Amino acid sequence: SSLLSVLGPGDLFGEMAVIDGLLRSATATALENCELTVINRDQLQQRIEVLDPVMRLLISVLLTKIRNNNRIVSCQNAGSGMANDELSNSAIRIPDSFKSAQEQLKLEQDLLEGIEKKEFLLNYQPIVDLQTNSIKGFEALLRWIHPSRGLVPPDKFIDVAEQSSLIIPIGIWILHQAIHDIKWLHKKTSLNNLFISINVSSRQLDDPNFVNEMIKVQKKFSINPNLVKLEVTERVFHEGPIVLDSINRCRQMGYAFSLDDFGTGYASMTTLFNLTVDAIKIDRIFVNKVTKDPKSMAIVQAITTLARSMNLHLVAEGIEEASTAAFLKNLGCQHGQGYLFGRPQPLEQCLSYFKKSSAA
Ligand code: C2E
Ligand code: CA
Ligand code: CA
């Protein structure tokens, strides 16, 4: 037998049989005392299953190639006993990789074209003061109108935009458009204190250029940064190293941050502990049932107390019924948002709120 290699500390000792399930053998001899960490096939299998579909496709192409090469080798060594197919049954499985990878790549191409062809637009949903019912600001919500897919909801494409980094150019467009639009509303309504809430994904905050972009829009529109609230989720802690730095630098410039979907993540308290934000948005799964379900009631009450003692603004999302608004008002929750007050809609239609209601 021949010597394959001599390994040093930290080197991986790999045997293809772990992946393709075919019989092969090699012998390892320790030249000095060493500690082995075994990676077994199940561990690899689990990791492949959670991979991005495009990466799964690439791995499956590689594995198929390796398997085919092996088949030729074992045919040449005829008489080895076991049938090849029996062996490869135990190989790592690559589930549905082709279809979902294809769909994802197509969606990415369409998104890229969507940017060029300006298929995106922003809708705005009012955020009201629950004590007075007056509108205090708007949340910008992204919409994509694709020529053949139709109106694609953000849940269907934001993830793909993040994975492909297309969220960076889309995010820059959102920033400029939303701030342009709130300035327009200031002018039309003479309410110069209306704020704008903008959703920012952690992938955007991990871009070294993000802070520059925030400086740029501030100059371009001479907006008071206090009126711009950037909504982030707990995912800021699962992204790269510069996210927290971006947040801190923006806060120093005066931009406000809201912790979105509060209560739905696995580490809400840790997030509050490690991140300085200005506001919390209670997720609508709790708000929705707050008057009917004792558990939701307890959770919303606890979050309200928490926000008050941490001196944070509180926004309740997804208010659909007057009874919910009344309940939250009684609890002392400051701001509310939901279909009861208004659905997300194009900018021009937002003017109608100010004609019929008394805004302050
Ligand atoms: P989100 O930030 O939690 O936005 C609130 C979502 O709740 C919006 O869905 C809104 O239409 C919906 N909503 C508001 N009031 C009610 C209500 O009373 N009842 C019910 N059932 N729903 C209500 P939408 O517009 O489909 O957005 C979904 C998610 O997509 C957003 O959740 C946000 O995570 C993401 N998203 C939207 N726009 C952007 C954006 O510009 N940038 C980024 N990065 N993400 C965005
Ligand atoms: Ca949001
Ligand atoms: Ca939310």
PDB file of N, CA and C and ligand atoms in Angstrom, residues 121-123 125-126 139-143 152-159 161-162 167 170-171 173-175 178 197-202 204 231 233 235 260-261 281-284 287-288 316-321 337-344, ligand 1:
ATOM      1  N   LEU A 121     -42.224  48.629  -5.198  1.00  0.00           N
ATOM      2  CA  LEU A 121     -42.805  49.865  -4.676  1.00  0.00           C
ATOM      3  C   LEU A 121     -43.034  49.724  -3.179  1.00  0.00           C
ATOM      4  N   LEU A 122     -43.226  50.858  -2.535  1.00  0.00           N
ATOM      5  CA  LEU A 122     -43.443  50.836  -1.094  1.00  0.00           C
ATOM      6  C   LEU A 122     -44.885  51.180  -0.773  1.00  0.00           C
ATOM      7  N   ASN A 123     -45.441  50.424   0.169  1.00  0.00           N
ATOM      8  CA  ASN A 123     -46.732  50.779   0.735  1.00  0.00           C
ATOM      9  C   ASN A 123     -46.486  51.310   2.143  1.00  0.00           C
ATOM     10  N   GLN A 125     -48.131  51.964   6.095  1.00  0.00           N
ATOM     11  CA  GLN A 125     -49.181  51.664   7.066  1.00  0.00           C
ATOM     12  C   GLN A 125     -49.033  52.605   8.265  1.00  0.00           C
ATOM     13  N   PRO A 126     -50.151  53.239   8.680  1.00  0.00           N
ATOM     14  CA  PRO A 126     -50.047  54.212   9.769  1.00  0.00           C
ATOM     15  C   PRO A 126     -49.736  53.573  11.115  1.00  0.00           C
ATOM     16  N   GLU A 139     -45.097  52.891   8.660  1.00  0.00           N
ATOM     17  CA  GLU A 139     -44.089  51.871   8.358  1.00  0.00           C
ATOM     18  C   GLU A 139     -44.090  51.635   6.852  1.00  0.00           C
ATOM     19  N   ALA A 140     -42.897  51.647   6.262  1.00  0.00           N
ATOM     20  CA  ALA A 140     -42.758  51.353   4.834  1.00  0.00           C
ATOM     21  C   ALA A 140     -42.709  49.843   4.643  1.00  0.00           C
ATOM     22  N   LEU A 141     -43.558  49.312   3.773  1.00  0.00           N
ATOM     23  CA  LEU A 141     -43.588  47.868   3.514  1.00  0.00           C
ATOM     24  C   LEU A 141     -43.409  47.610   2.020  1.00  0.00           C
ATOM     25  N   LEU A 142     -42.444  46.768   1.721  1.00  0.00           N
ATOM     26  CA  LEU A 142     -42.026  46.535   0.346  1.00  0.00           C
ATOM     27  C   LEU A 142     -43.016  45.675  -0.427  1.00  0.00           C
ATOM     28  N   ARG A 143     -43.277  46.046  -1.671  1.00  0.00           N
ATOM     29  CA  ARG A 143     -44.117  45.242  -2.565  1.00  0.00           C
ATOM     30  C   ARG A 143     -43.377  45.022  -3.877  1.00  0.00           C
ATOM     31  N   VAL A 152     -46.003  39.758  -5.543  1.00  0.00           N
ATOM     32  CA  VAL A 152     -45.303  38.772  -4.722  1.00  0.00           C
ATOM     33  C   VAL A 152     -45.144  39.339  -3.307  1.00  0.00           C
ATOM     34  N   PRO A 153     -45.700  38.672  -2.285  1.00  0.00           N
ATOM     35  CA  PRO A 153     -45.569  39.211  -0.923  1.00  0.00           C
ATOM     36  C   PRO A 153     -44.126  39.106  -0.432  1.00  0.00           C
ATOM     37  N   PRO A 154     -43.691  40.028   0.448  1.00  0.00           N
ATOM     38  CA  PRO A 154     -42.290  40.038   0.894  1.00  0.00           C
ATOM     39  C   PRO A 154     -41.840  38.709   1.508  1.00  0.00           C
ATOM     40  N   ASP A 155     -42.741  38.019   2.200  1.00  0.00           N
ATOM     41  CA  ASP A 155     -42.365  36.730   2.791  1.00  0.00           C
ATOM     42  C   ASP A 155     -41.817  35.762   1.753  1.00  0.00           C
ATOM     43  N   LYS A 156     -42.254  35.943   0.482  1.00  0.00           N
ATOM     44  CA  LYS A 156     -41.863  35.009  -0.571  1.00  0.00           C
ATOM     45  C   LYS A 156     -40.521  35.363  -1.211  1.00  0.00           C
ATOM     46  N   PHE A 157     -40.019  36.582  -0.992  1.00  0.00           N
ATOM     47  CA  PHE A 157     -38.771  36.910  -1.693  1.00  0.00           C
ATOM     48  C   PHE A 157     -37.685  37.564  -0.842  1.00  0.00           C
ATOM     49  N   ILE A 158     -38.020  38.049   0.360  1.00  0.00           N
ATOM     50  CA  ILE A 158     -36.998  38.728   1.168  1.00  0.00           C
ATOM     51  C   ILE A 158     -35.856  37.762   1.523  1.00  0.00           C
ATOM     52  N   ASP A 159     -36.204  36.520   1.893  1.00  0.00           N
ATOM     53  CA  ASP A 159     -35.167  35.555   2.254  1.00  0.00           C
ATOM     54  C   ASP A 159     -34.181  35.329   1.117  1.00  0.00           C
ATOM     55  N   ALA A 161     -33.648  37.332  -1.369  1.00  0.00           N
ATOM     56  CA  ALA A 161     -32.911  38.581  -1.589  1.00  0.00           C
ATOM     57  C   ALA A 161     -31.756  38.709  -0.592  1.00  0.00           C
ATOM     58  N   GLU A 162     -31.977  38.195   0.628  1.00  0.00           N
ATOM     59  CA  GLU A 162     -30.903  38.243   1.629  1.00  0.00           C
ATOM     60  C   GLU A 162     -29.796  37.261   1.287  1.00  0.00           C
ATOM     61  N   ILE A 167     -30.544  42.088  -1.484  1.00  0.00           N
ATOM     62  CA  ILE A 167     -31.189  42.977  -0.514  1.00  0.00           C
ATOM     63  C   ILE A 167     -30.357  44.266  -0.337  1.00  0.00           C
ATOM     64  N   ILE A 170     -31.537  46.601  -3.211  1.00  0.00           N
ATOM     65  CA  ILE A 170     -32.964  46.855  -2.965  1.00  0.00           C
ATOM     66  C   ILE A 170     -33.113  47.716  -1.703  1.00  0.00           C
ATOM     67  N   GLY A 171     -32.325  47.390  -0.685  1.00  0.00           N
ATOM     68  CA  GLY A 171     -32.385  48.117   0.586  1.00  0.00           C
ATOM     69  C   GLY A 171     -32.017  49.587   0.426  1.00  0.00           C
ATOM     70  N   TRP A 173     -32.401  51.349  -2.284  1.00  0.00           N
ATOM     71  CA  TRP A 173     -33.541  51.987  -2.949  1.00  0.00           C
ATOM     72  C   TRP A 173     -34.659  52.276  -1.932  1.00  0.00           C
ATOM     73  N   ILE A 174     -34.960  51.283  -1.058  1.00  0.00           N
ATOM     74  CA  ILE A 174     -36.023  51.442  -0.048  1.00  0.00           C
ATOM     75  C   ILE A 174     -35.747  52.674   0.825  1.00  0.00           C
ATOM     76  N   LEU A 175     -34.501  52.762   1.269  1.00  0.00           N
ATOM     77  CA  LEU A 175     -34.081  53.860   2.150  1.00  0.00           C
ATOM     78  C   LEU A 175     -34.355  55.224   1.513  1.00  0.00           C
ATOM     79  N   ALA A 178     -38.256  55.731   0.845  1.00  0.00           N
ATOM     80  CA  ALA A 178     -39.060  55.926   2.060  1.00  0.00           C
ATOM     81  C   ALA A 178     -38.812  57.311   2.653  1.00  0.00           C
ATOM     82  N   SER A 197     -40.861  54.425   9.646  1.00  0.00           N
ATOM     83  CA  SER A 197     -40.219  53.186  10.103  1.00  0.00           C
ATOM     84  C   SER A 197     -39.801  52.391   8.874  1.00  0.00           C
ATOM     85  N   ILE A 198     -38.560  51.982   8.846  1.00  0.00           N
ATOM     86  CA  ILE A 198     -38.039  51.254   7.691  1.00  0.00           C
ATOM     87  C   ILE A 198     -37.466  49.913   8.163  1.00  0.00           C
ATOM     88  N   ASN A 199     -37.913  48.824   7.532  1.00  0.00           N
ATOM     89  CA  ASN A 199     -37.375  47.500   7.869  1.00  0.00           C
ATOM     90  C   ASN A 199     -35.983  47.347   7.276  1.00  0.00           C
ATOM     91  N   VAL A 200     -35.041  46.947   8.104  1.00  0.00           N
ATOM     92  CA  VAL A 200     -33.676  46.759   7.630  1.00  0.00           C
ATOM     93  C   VAL A 200     -33.249  45.339   7.991  1.00  0.00           C
ATOM     94  N   SER A 201     -32.829  44.574   7.016  1.00  0.00           N
ATOM     95  CA  SER A 201     -32.428  43.200   7.329  1.00  0.00           C
ATOM     96  C   SER A 201     -30.979  43.200   7.824  1.00  0.00           C
ATOM     97  N   SER A 202     -30.657  42.192   8.625  1.00  0.00           N
ATOM     98  CA  SER A 202     -29.316  42.174   9.225  1.00  0.00           C
ATOM     99  C   SER A 202     -28.228  42.057   8.163  1.00  0.00           C
ATOM    100  N   GLN A 204     -28.147  43.727   5.478  1.00  0.00           N
ATOM    101  CA  GLN A 204     -27.827  45.111   5.085  1.00  0.00           C
ATOM    102  C   GLN A 204     -26.877  45.758   6.089  1.00  0.00           C
ATOM    103  N   GLU A 231     -36.156  49.297  11.720  1.00  0.00           N
ATOM    104  CA  GLU A 231     -36.680  48.105  12.394  1.00  0.00           C
ATOM    105  C   GLU A 231     -35.781  46.915  12.116  1.00  0.00           C
ATOM    106  N   THR A 233     -34.597  42.790  13.511  1.00  0.00           N
ATOM    107  CA  THR A 233     -35.048  41.631  14.286  1.00  0.00           C
ATOM    108  C   THR A 233     -33.841  41.035  14.999  1.00  0.00           C
ATOM    109  N   ARG A 235     -32.322  38.620  14.412  1.00  0.00           N
ATOM    110  CA  ARG A 235     -31.342  38.010  13.506  1.00  0.00           C
ATOM    111  C   ARG A 235     -30.053  38.828  13.422  1.00  0.00           C
ATOM    112  N   ASP A 260     -38.086  44.510  16.173  1.00  0.00           N
ATOM    113  CA  ASP A 260     -39.315  44.044  15.520  1.00  0.00           C
ATOM    114  C   ASP A 260     -39.665  42.619  15.966  1.00  0.00           C
ATOM    115  N   ASP A 261     -40.924  42.247  15.808  1.00  0.00           N
ATOM    116  CA  ASP A 261     -41.389  40.874  16.074  1.00  0.00           C
ATOM    117  C   ASP A 261     -41.012  40.416  17.474  1.00  0.00           C
ATOM    118  N   LYS A 281     -41.371  46.363  19.206  1.00  0.00           N
ATOM    119  CA  LYS A 281     -42.654  46.102  18.559  1.00  0.00           C
ATOM    120  C   LYS A 281     -43.142  44.722  18.978  1.00  0.00           C
ATOM    121  N   ILE A 282     -44.285  44.679  19.670  1.00  0.00           N
ATOM    122  CA  ILE A 282     -44.825  43.383  20.112  1.00  0.00           C
ATOM    123  C   ILE A 282     -45.431  42.691  18.906  1.00  0.00           C
ATOM    124  N   ASP A 283     -45.055  41.458  18.700  1.00  0.00           N
ATOM    125  CA  ASP A 283     -45.529  40.731  17.531  1.00  0.00           C
ATOM    126  C   ASP A 283     -47.044  40.519  17.562  1.00  0.00           C
ATOM    127  N   ARG A 284     -47.617  40.461  16.356  1.00  0.00           N
ATOM    128  CA  ARG A 284     -49.068  40.385  16.290  1.00  0.00           C
ATOM    129  C   ARG A 284     -49.649  39.055  16.772  1.00  0.00           C
ATOM    130  N   VAL A 287     -50.643  40.118  20.145  1.00  0.00           N
ATOM    131  CA  VAL A 287     -51.584  41.246  20.152  1.00  0.00           C
ATOM    132  C   VAL A 287     -52.981  40.785  19.722  1.00  0.00           C
ATOM    133  N   ASN A 288     -52.982  39.953  18.680  1.00  0.00           N
ATOM    134  CA  ASN A 288     -54.225  39.499  18.100  1.00  0.00           C
ATOM    135  C   ASN A 288     -55.227  38.923  19.092  1.00  0.00           C
ATOM    136  N   ALA A 316     -47.601  48.156  19.438  1.00  0.00           N
ATOM    137  CA  ALA A 316     -48.296  46.875  19.298  1.00  0.00           C
ATOM    138  C   ALA A 316     -48.706  46.714  17.843  1.00  0.00           C
ATOM    139  N   GLU A 317     -48.303  45.602  17.235  1.00  0.00           N
ATOM    140  CA  GLU A 317     -48.590  45.351  15.816  1.00  0.00           C
ATOM    141  C   GLU A 317     -49.844  44.506  15.652  1.00  0.00           C
ATOM    142  N   GLY A 318     -50.475  44.612  14.517  1.00  0.00           N
ATOM    143  CA  GLY A 318     -51.560  43.691  14.160  1.00  0.00           C
ATOM    144  C   GLY A 318     -52.850  43.934  14.927  1.00  0.00           C
ATOM    145  N   ILE A 319     -53.153  45.184  15.266  1.00  0.00           N
ATOM    146  CA  ILE A 319     -54.419  45.482  15.951  1.00  0.00           C
ATOM    147  C   ILE A 319     -55.546  45.496  14.920  1.00  0.00           C
ATOM    148  N   GLU A 320     -56.487  44.581  15.070  1.00  0.00           N
ATOM    149  CA  GLU A 320     -57.573  44.487  14.090  1.00  0.00           C
ATOM    150  C   GLU A 320     -58.910  44.897  14.683  1.00  0.00           C
ATOM    151  N   GLU A 321     -59.025  44.870  16.018  1.00  0.00           N
ATOM    152  CA  GLU A 321     -60.322  45.157  16.635  1.00  0.00           C
ATOM    153  C   GLU A 321     -60.229  46.303  17.633  1.00  0.00           C
ATOM    154  N   GLN A 337     -50.554  49.679  15.653  1.00  0.00           N
ATOM    155  CA  GLN A 337     -50.506  49.552  14.199  1.00  0.00           C
ATOM    156  C   GLN A 337     -51.350  48.343  13.833  1.00  0.00           C
ATOM    157  N   GLY A 338     -52.131  48.438  12.772  1.00  0.00           N
ATOM    158  CA  GLY A 338     -52.935  47.288  12.372  1.00  0.00           C
ATOM    159  C   GLY A 338     -54.067  47.695  11.458  1.00  0.00           C
ATOM    160  N   TYR A 339     -54.750  46.675  10.931  1.00  0.00           N
ATOM    161  CA  TYR A 339     -55.811  46.929   9.961  1.00  0.00           C
ATOM    162  C   TYR A 339     -56.906  47.823  10.530  1.00  0.00           C
ATOM    163  N   LEU A 340     -57.104  47.822  11.863  1.00  0.00           N
ATOM    164  CA  LEU A 340     -58.109  48.701  12.471  1.00  0.00           C
ATOM    165  C   LEU A 340     -57.854  50.161  12.098  1.00  0.00           C
ATOM    166  N   PHE A 341     -56.618  50.557  12.083  1.00  0.00           N
ATOM    167  CA  PHE A 341     -56.276  51.955  11.782  1.00  0.00           C
ATOM    168  C   PHE A 341     -56.012  52.185  10.302  1.00  0.00           C
ATOM    169  N   GLY A 342     -55.544  51.171   9.617  1.00  0.00           N
ATOM    170  CA  GLY A 342     -55.278  51.305   8.192  1.00  0.00           C
ATOM    171  C   GLY A 342     -54.389  50.202   7.685  1.00  0.00           C
ATOM    172  N   ARG A 343     -54.674  49.760   6.459  1.00  0.00           N
ATOM    173  CA  ARG A 343     -53.836  48.743   5.822  1.00  0.00           C
ATOM    174  C   ARG A 343     -52.659  49.427   5.137  1.00  0.00           C
ATOM    175  N   PRO A 344     -51.619  48.658   4.807  1.00  0.00           N
ATOM    176  CA  PRO A 344     -50.548  49.243   4.011  1.00  0.00           C
ATOM    177  C   PRO A 344     -51.111  49.671   2.656  1.00  0.00           C
TER     178      PRO A 344
HETATM  179  P1  C2E B   1     -43.199  43.050   9.576  1.00  0.00           P
HETATM  180  O1  C2E B   1     -42.053  43.991   9.582  1.00  0.00           O
HETATM  181  O2  C2E B   1     -43.567  42.402  10.870  1.00  0.00           O
HETATM  182  O3  C2E B   1     -44.424  43.870   8.966  1.00  0.00           O
HETATM  183  C1  C2E B   1     -45.735  43.802   9.450  1.00  0.00           C
HETATM  184  C2  C2E B   1     -46.557  42.867   8.603  1.00  0.00           C
HETATM  185  O4  C2E B   1     -47.831  42.690   9.210  1.00  0.00           O
HETATM  186  C3  C2E B   1     -46.830  43.437   7.212  1.00  0.00           C
HETATM  187  O5  C2E B   1     -46.865  42.336   6.308  1.00  0.00           O
HETATM  188  C4  C2E B   1     -48.230  44.049   7.386  1.00  0.00           C
HETATM  189  O6  C2E B   1     -48.945  44.153   6.183  1.00  0.00           O
HETATM  190  C5  C2E B   1     -48.868  43.047   8.306  1.00  0.00           C
HETATM  191  N1  C2E B   1     -49.958  43.633   9.106  1.00  0.00           N
HETATM  192  C6  C2E B   1     -50.082  44.897   9.558  1.00  0.00           C
HETATM  193  N2  C2E B   1     -51.203  45.062  10.269  1.00  0.00           N
HETATM  194  C7  C2E B   1     -51.822  43.851  10.294  1.00  0.00           C
HETATM  195  C8  C2E B   1     -53.058  43.366  10.886  1.00  0.00           C
HETATM  196  O7  C2E B   1     -53.801  44.098  11.541  1.00  0.00           O
HETATM  197  N3  C2E B   1     -53.342  42.042  10.686  1.00  0.00           N
HETATM  198  C9  C2E B   1     -52.545  41.215   9.955  1.00  0.00           C
HETATM  199  N4  C2E B   1     -52.915  39.947   9.805  1.00  0.00           N
HETATM  200  N5  C2E B   1     -51.385  41.638   9.386  1.00  0.00           N
HETATM  201  C10 C2E B   1     -51.035  42.944   9.557  1.00  0.00           C
HETATM  202  P2  C2E B   1     -46.102  42.401   4.915  1.00  0.00           P
HETATM  203  O8  C2E B   1     -46.205  43.767   4.332  1.00  0.00           O
HETATM  204  O9  C2E B   1     -46.577  41.229   4.116  1.00  0.00           O
HETATM  205  O10 C2E B   1     -44.594  42.174   5.310  1.00  0.00           O
HETATM  206  C11 C2E B   1     -44.155  40.948   5.810  1.00  0.00           C
HETATM  207  C12 C2E B   1     -42.726  41.024   6.293  1.00  0.00           C
HETATM  208  O11 C2E B   1     -41.806  41.247   5.209  1.00  0.00           O
HETATM  209  C13 C2E B   1     -42.466  42.189   7.243  1.00  0.00           C
HETATM  210  O12 C2E B   1     -42.937  41.847   8.517  1.00  0.00           O
HETATM  211  C14 C2E B   1     -40.974  42.330   7.132  1.00  0.00           C
HETATM  212  O13 C2E B   1     -40.323  41.379   7.934  1.00  0.00           O
HETATM  213  C15 C2E B   1     -40.725  41.996   5.685  1.00  0.00           C
HETATM  214  N6  C2E B   1     -40.603  43.263   4.944  1.00  0.00           N
HETATM  215  C16 C2E B   1     -41.584  44.053   4.439  1.00  0.00           C
HETATM  216  N7  C2E B   1     -41.064  45.137   3.852  1.00  0.00           N
HETATM  217  C17 C2E B   1     -39.730  45.061   3.991  1.00  0.00           C
HETATM  218  C18 C2E B   1     -38.629  45.904   3.620  1.00  0.00           C
HETATM  219  O14 C2E B   1     -38.780  47.002   3.055  1.00  0.00           O
HETATM  220  N8  C2E B   1     -37.368  45.470   3.923  1.00  0.00           N
HETATM  221  C19 C2E B   1     -37.156  44.301   4.592  1.00  0.00           C
HETATM  222  N9  C2E B   1     -35.889  43.940   4.869  1.00  0.00           N
HETATM  223  N10 C2E B   1     -38.157  43.488   4.985  1.00  0.00           N
HETATM  224  C20 C2E B   1     -39.434  43.868   4.690  1.00  0.00           C
END
